[in-house]
Amino acid sequence: MSTPETAKNPIQVIERMMKLLDVLAEHPDPVPLKQLALETGLHSSTAHRILGAMTSSGFVERSDAGVYRLGIRLLELGSLVKSRISLRETAMSAMLKLHAATGESVNLGIRAGDEIVYIERTSSGKSAVRVVHIVGARAPLHTTATGKLFLVEDGAQKVKEYAKRTGLPSSTATSITTLQGLEKELDKVRRHGVAFDMDEVETGVRCIAAGIRDDSGELIAGLSLSTPSERFDPDRAPLIRETADEISRALGYMPPNR
């Protein structure tokens, strides 16, 4: 059994957390500290300290009787992972169809705090691979077409808070760097239902994006078409919006009657 001294190695602490979570997952009923320590091989004080940290984060719940069970935060994270996997699988066929119709890169992006993260992409030899559109890459909300969709969803007050919090940093000479400029841009997005990135993330790359909603009507992602600036065609906006709507319907979204 391990000694109660504080683990200095962060990896060791994570391993001990996983041991505790695994044991809790094996038991349908709440588990007392003594049993958790025994089954994980941890000293009781070590287990108690780690469980305390996980309890404060919602990963573990502790009852008044001093027994532990898995926390609701794990359910929240599991649901989030499930929704993202489902999103990628559902979107792929429509993304491939849009790619075939245009010959350009099609991207699927989700929000992560003040950034957009690209979780899927289709491309071909015709479309130059740019850094920002590699799967897993991130970019600020105010510079990306997809990010602007989420800022519109936030509303005026949260946009102001975003601008103050981030300072609206520029990525290129055409990036929006003022609140007034951002508000004017978001008004266009609100009126047209699509958003544009005009060389704002990377010089020489332009994007058009439309929103994807789930069965509850929540905006969960953006579908964007990215092209070299010399091939940019704003008339493709309706096609991109139709494709995003197709994915939304497949996720169970029912648009309100107009």
CSV table of C-alpha atoms in Angstrom, one decimal:
chain,number,residue,atom,x,y,z
A,1,MET,CA,0.0,0.0,0.0
A,2,SER,CA,1.3,3.5,-0.9
A,3,THR,CA,2.4,5.8,1.9
A,4,PRO,CA,0.4,9.0,2.7
A,5,GLU,CA,3.0,11.5,1.5
A,6,THR,CA,2.0,13.9,-1.2
A,7,ALA,CA,2.8,12.6,-4.6
A,8,LYS,CA,5.1,15.0,-6.4
A,9,ASN,CA,4.8,13.5,-9.8
A,10,PRO,CA,1.6,14.8,-11.5
A,11,ILE,CA,1.4,11.6,-13.6
A,12,GLN,CA,1.3,9.6,-10.4
A,13,VAL,CA,-1.6,11.7,-9.0
A,14,ILE,CA,-3.5,11.2,-12.3
A,15,GLU,CA,-2.9,7.4,-12.1
A,16,ARG,CA,-4.2,7.3,-8.6
A,17,MET,CA,-7.3,9.3,-9.6
A,18,MET,CA,-8.0,6.8,-12.4
A,19,LYS,CA,-7.6,3.9,-9.9
A,20,LEU,CA,-10.3,5.5,-7.7
A,21,LEU,CA,-12.6,6.2,-10.5
A,22,ASP,CA,-12.2,2.6,-11.9
A,23,VAL,CA,-13.1,1.1,-8.5
A,24,LEU,CA,-16.1,3.4,-8.0
A,25,ALA,CA,-17.3,2.4,-11.5
A,26,GLU,CA,-17.2,-1.3,-10.5
A,27,HIS,CA,-19.6,-0.7,-7.6
A,28,PRO,CA,-23.2,0.1,-8.2
A,29,ASP,CA,-23.6,1.3,-4.6
A,30,PRO,CA,-21.6,4.1,-2.8
A,31,VAL,CA,-18.2,2.9,-1.4
A,32,PRO,CA,-16.6,3.8,1.9
A,33,LEU,CA,-13.2,5.3,2.1
A,34,LYS,CA,-11.6,2.2,3.8
A,35,GLN,CA,-12.8,-0.1,1.0
A,36,LEU,CA,-11.6,2.3,-1.7
A,37,ALA,CA,-8.2,2.5,-0.1
A,38,LEU,CA,-8.0,-1.3,0.2
A,39,GLU,CA,-9.0,-2.0,-3.4
A,40,THR,CA,-6.8,0.7,-4.9
A,41,GLY,CA,-3.8,0.0,-2.7
A,42,LEU,CA,-3.7,3.6,-1.6
A,43,HIS,CA,-3.1,4.9,1.9
A,44,SER,CA,-6.4,6.1,3.4
A,45,SER,CA,-5.1,9.7,3.8
A,46,THR,CA,-3.9,9.7,0.2
A,47,ALA,CA,-7.2,8.4,-1.1
A,48,HIS,CA,-9.1,10.9,1.1
A,49,ARG,CA,-7.1,13.8,-0.2
A,50,ILE,CA,-7.6,12.9,-3.9
A,51,LEU,CA,-11.3,12.1,-3.4
A,52,GLY,CA,-11.7,15.5,-1.8
A,53,ALA,CA,-10.2,17.2,-4.9
A,54,MET,CA,-12.4,15.1,-7.2
A,55,THR,CA,-15.5,15.9,-5.1
A,56,SER,CA,-14.9,19.6,-5.4
A,57,SER,CA,-14.7,19.2,-9.1
A,58,GLY,CA,-17.9,17.1,-9.4
A,59,PHE,CA,-16.1,14.0,-10.6
A,60,VAL,CA,-17.0,12.2,-7.3
A,61,GLU,CA,-19.9,12.7,-4.8
A,62,ARG,CA,-19.6,12.2,-1.1
A,63,SER,CA,-22.6,11.6,1.1
A,64,ASP,CA,-23.1,12.6,4.7
A,65,ALA,CA,-22.4,9.0,5.6
A,66,GLY,CA,-18.9,9.3,4.3
A,67,VAL,CA,-19.3,7.0,1.3
A,68,TYR,CA,-18.4,7.9,-2.3
A,69,ARG,CA,-19.8,7.4,-5.8
A,70,LEU,CA,-19.2,8.7,-9.3
A,71,GLY,CA,-20.2,12.3,-9.8
A,72,ILE,CA,-22.6,14.0,-12.2
A,73,ARG,CA,-19.6,15.8,-13.9
A,74,LEU,CA,-18.7,12.5,-15.5
A,75,LEU,CA,-22.1,12.2,-17.0
A,76,GLU,CA,-21.9,15.7,-18.4
A,77,LEU,CA,-18.5,15.0,-20.0
A,78,GLY,CA,-19.7,11.7,-21.3
A,79,SER,CA,-22.8,13.3,-22.9
A,80,LEU,CA,-20.5,15.9,-24.5
A,81,VAL,CA,-18.2,13.3,-26.0
A,82,LYS,CA,-21.2,11.4,-27.3
A,83,SER,CA,-22.7,14.4,-28.9
A,84,ARG,CA,-19.5,15.3,-30.6
A,85,ILE,CA,-18.9,11.8,-31.9
A,86,SER,CA,-22.5,11.7,-33.2
A,87,LEU,CA,-22.0,15.1,-34.8
A,88,ARG,CA,-19.0,14.1,-36.7
A,89,GLU,CA,-20.6,10.9,-37.9
A,90,THR,CA,-23.8,12.6,-38.9
A,91,ALA,CA,-22.1,15.5,-40.7
A,92,MET,CA,-19.6,13.5,-42.7
A,93,SER,CA,-21.8,12.4,-45.6
A,94,ALA,CA,-23.2,15.9,-46.1
A,95,MET,CA,-19.6,17.3,-45.9
A,96,LEU,CA,-18.4,14.9,-48.5
A,97,LYS,CA,-21.3,15.9,-50.8
A,98,LEU,CA,-20.5,19.6,-50.4
A,99,HIS,CA,-16.9,18.9,-51.0
A,100,ALA,CA,-17.7,17.0,-54.2
A,101,ALA,CA,-20.0,19.8,-55.4
A,102,THR,CA,-17.4,22.5,-54.9
A,103,GLY,CA,-14.0,20.8,-54.9
A,104,GLU,CA,-13.0,22.9,-51.9
A,105,SER,CA,-12.2,22.2,-48.2
A,106,VAL,CA,-15.2,21.7,-45.9
A,107,ASN,CA,-14.6,22.1,-42.2
A,108,LEU,CA,-16.6,21.2,-39.1
A,109,GLY,CA,-15.9,23.5,-36.1
A,110,ILE,CA,-17.2,23.6,-32.5
A,111,ARG,CA,-16.8,26.2,-29.8
A,112,ALA,CA,-14.3,25.7,-26.9
A,113,GLY,CA,-14.4,28.8,-24.7
A,114,ASP,CA,-13.3,31.8,-26.7
A,115,GLU,CA,-12.0,29.7,-29.6
A,116,ILE,CA,-13.2,27.5,-32.5
A,117,VAL,CA,-11.8,24.0,-32.7
A,118,TYR,CA,-11.9,22.2,-36.0
A,119,ILE,CA,-12.9,18.6,-35.4
A,120,GLU,CA,-13.4,17.3,-39.0
A,121,ARG,CA,-12.2,18.3,-42.5
A,122,THR,CA,-12.5,17.1,-46.1
A,123,SER,CA,-9.9,18.2,-48.6
A,124,SER,CA,-8.4,17.3,-51.9
A,125,GLY,CA,-5.4,18.2,-54.0
A,126,LYS,CA,-7.1,21.2,-55.4
A,127,SER,CA,-7.5,22.8,-51.9
A,128,ALA,CA,-4.3,24.0,-50.4
A,129,VAL,CA,-3.9,22.8,-46.8
A,130,ARG,CA,-3.7,25.8,-44.5
A,131,VAL,CA,-2.6,25.5,-40.9
A,132,VAL,CA,-5.7,26.9,-39.3
A,133,HIS,CA,-7.9,24.3,-40.9
A,134,ILE,CA,-6.0,21.2,-39.8
A,135,VAL,CA,-8.1,19.0,-37.5
A,136,GLY,CA,-7.5,20.0,-33.9
A,137,ALA,CA,-6.4,23.5,-34.7
A,138,ARG,CA,-7.9,26.5,-32.9
A,139,ALA,CA,-8.7,30.1,-33.8
A,140,PRO,CA,-10.4,33.0,-32.0
A,141,LEU,CA,-14.1,33.4,-32.4
A,142,HIS,CA,-14.1,36.9,-33.8
A,143,THR,CA,-11.7,36.0,-36.7
A,144,THR,CA,-13.5,32.8,-37.9
A,145,ALA,CA,-16.7,32.5,-39.8
A,146,THR,CA,-17.9,29.8,-37.5
A,147,GLY,CA,-16.9,31.8,-34.4
A,148,LYS,CA,-19.0,34.7,-35.6
A,149,LEU,CA,-22.1,32.4,-35.6
A,150,PHE,CA,-21.5,31.6,-31.9
A,151,LEU,CA,-21.0,35.3,-31.0
A,152,VAL,CA,-24.3,36.2,-32.7
A,153,GLU,CA,-25.9,33.5,-30.5
A,154,ASP,CA,-24.3,35.0,-27.4
A,155,GLY,CA,-26.1,38.4,-27.7
A,156,ALA,CA,-24.8,41.9,-27.4
A,157,GLN,CA,-23.8,41.9,-23.7
A,158,LYS,CA,-21.7,38.7,-24.0
A,159,VAL,CA,-20.1,40.0,-27.1
A,160,LYS,CA,-19.0,43.1,-25.2
A,161,GLU,CA,-17.6,40.8,-22.4
A,162,TYR,CA,-15.8,38.7,-25.0
A,163,ALA,CA,-14.2,41.8,-26.6
A,164,LYS,CA,-13.1,43.1,-23.2
A,165,ARG,CA,-11.8,39.7,-22.1
A,166,THR,CA,-9.8,38.8,-25.2
A,167,GLY,CA,-8.8,42.3,-26.5
A,168,LEU,CA,-9.8,41.1,-30.0
A,169,PRO,CA,-6.3,40.2,-31.1
A,170,SER,CA,-5.5,40.3,-34.8
A,171,SER,CA,-4.2,37.4,-36.9
A,172,THR,CA,-3.9,39.3,-40.2
A,173,ALA,CA,-4.2,42.9,-41.4
A,174,THR,CA,-8.0,42.3,-42.1
A,175,SER,CA,-8.9,40.9,-38.7
A,176,ILE,CA,-11.6,42.8,-36.8
A,177,THR,CA,-10.0,44.4,-33.8
A,178,THR,CA,-12.7,46.8,-32.4
A,179,LEU,CA,-16.0,46.2,-30.7
A,180,GLN,CA,-17.7,48.6,-33.1
A,181,GLY,CA,-16.4,46.7,-36.1
A,182,LEU,CA,-17.3,43.3,-34.6
A,183,GLU,CA,-20.9,44.5,-33.7
A,184,LYS,CA,-21.3,45.7,-37.3
A,185,GLU,CA,-20.1,42.4,-38.7
A,186,LEU,CA,-22.3,40.3,-36.4
A,187,ASP,CA,-25.3,42.3,-37.5
A,188,LYS,CA,-24.6,41.2,-41.1
A,189,VAL,CA,-24.3,37.6,-39.9
A,190,ARG,CA,-27.6,37.9,-38.0
A,191,ARG,CA,-29.4,39.2,-41.1
A,192,HIS,CA,-28.0,36.8,-43.6
A,193,GLY,CA,-27.8,33.6,-41.6
A,194,VAL,CA,-24.3,32.9,-42.8
A,195,ALA,CA,-20.9,34.3,-41.7
A,196,PHE,CA,-17.7,35.2,-43.6
A,197,ASP,CA,-14.0,35.1,-42.9
A,198,MET,CA,-12.3,37.4,-45.4
A,199,ASP,CA,-8.6,36.6,-44.9
A,200,GLU,CA,-9.1,37.3,-41.2
A,201,VAL,CA,-7.5,34.2,-39.8
A,202,GLU,CA,-4.9,33.6,-42.5
A,203,THR,CA,-4.0,35.8,-45.5
A,204,GLY,CA,-5.1,34.2,-48.7
A,205,VAL,CA,-7.9,32.0,-47.2
A,206,ARG,CA,-11.6,32.9,-47.1
A,207,CYS,CA,-14.5,31.0,-45.5
A,208,ILE,CA,-18.3,30.9,-45.5
A,209,ALA,CA,-20.0,29.2,-42.5
A,210,ALA,CA,-23.5,28.3,-41.5
A,211,GLY,CA,-24.7,27.0,-38.2
A,212,ILE,CA,-25.7,23.4,-37.2
A,213,ARG,CA,-28.3,22.9,-34.4
A,214,ASP,CA,-29.2,19.9,-32.4
A,215,ASP,CA,-32.6,18.6,-31.5
A,216,SER,CA,-33.0,21.2,-28.7
A,217,GLY,CA,-32.3,24.1,-31.1
A,218,GLU,CA,-28.9,24.8,-29.6
A,219,LEU,CA,-26.1,26.0,-31.9
A,220,ILE,CA,-23.5,23.2,-31.6
A,221,ALA,CA,-21.2,23.6,-34.6
A,222,GLY,CA,-20.5,25.5,-37.7
A,223,LEU,CA,-20.0,24.1,-41.2
A,224,SER,CA,-17.6,26.1,-43.3
A,225,LEU,CA,-16.2,26.1,-46.8
A,226,SER,CA,-12.7,27.4,-47.1
A,227,THR,CA,-11.0,28.5,-50.3
A,228,PRO,CA,-8.0,30.3,-51.5
A,229,SER,CA,-9.0,34.0,-51.8
A,230,GLU,CA,-8.7,33.9,-55.6
A,231,ARG,CA,-11.4,31.2,-55.8
A,232,PHE,CA,-13.7,32.7,-53.2
A,233,ASP,CA,-17.4,32.8,-54.4
A,234,PRO,CA,-19.9,34.3,-52.0
A,235,ASP,CA,-22.7,32.9,-54.2
A,236,ARG,CA,-22.0,29.5,-52.6
A,237,ALA,CA,-23.5,30.8,-49.3
A,238,PRO,CA,-27.0,29.3,-49.9
A,239,LEU,CA,-25.5,25.9,-50.7
A,240,ILE,CA,-23.5,25.9,-47.5
A,241,ARG,CA,-26.5,27.0,-45.5
A,242,GLU,CA,-28.6,24.2,-47.1
A,243,THR,CA,-25.9,21.6,-46.2
A,244,ALA,CA,-25.8,22.8,-42.6
A,245,ASP,CA,-29.6,22.7,-42.4
A,246,GLU,CA,-29.5,19.1,-43.7
A,247,ILE,CA,-27.1,18.1,-40.9
A,248,SER,CA,-29.3,19.9,-38.3
A,249,ARG,CA,-32.3,18.0,-39.5
A,250,ALA,CA,-30.4,14.7,-39.3
A,251,LEU,CA,-29.6,15.6,-35.6
A,252,GLY,CA,-33.3,16.1,-34.9
A,253,TYR,CA,-33.6,19.9,-35.3
A,254,MET,CA,-37.0,21.1,-36.3
A,255,PRO,CA,-36.9,24.7,-37.4
A,256,PRO,CA,-39.8,26.9,-36.1
A,257,ASN,CA,-42.6,27.8,-38.5
A,258,ARG,CA,-41.9,31.1,-40.1
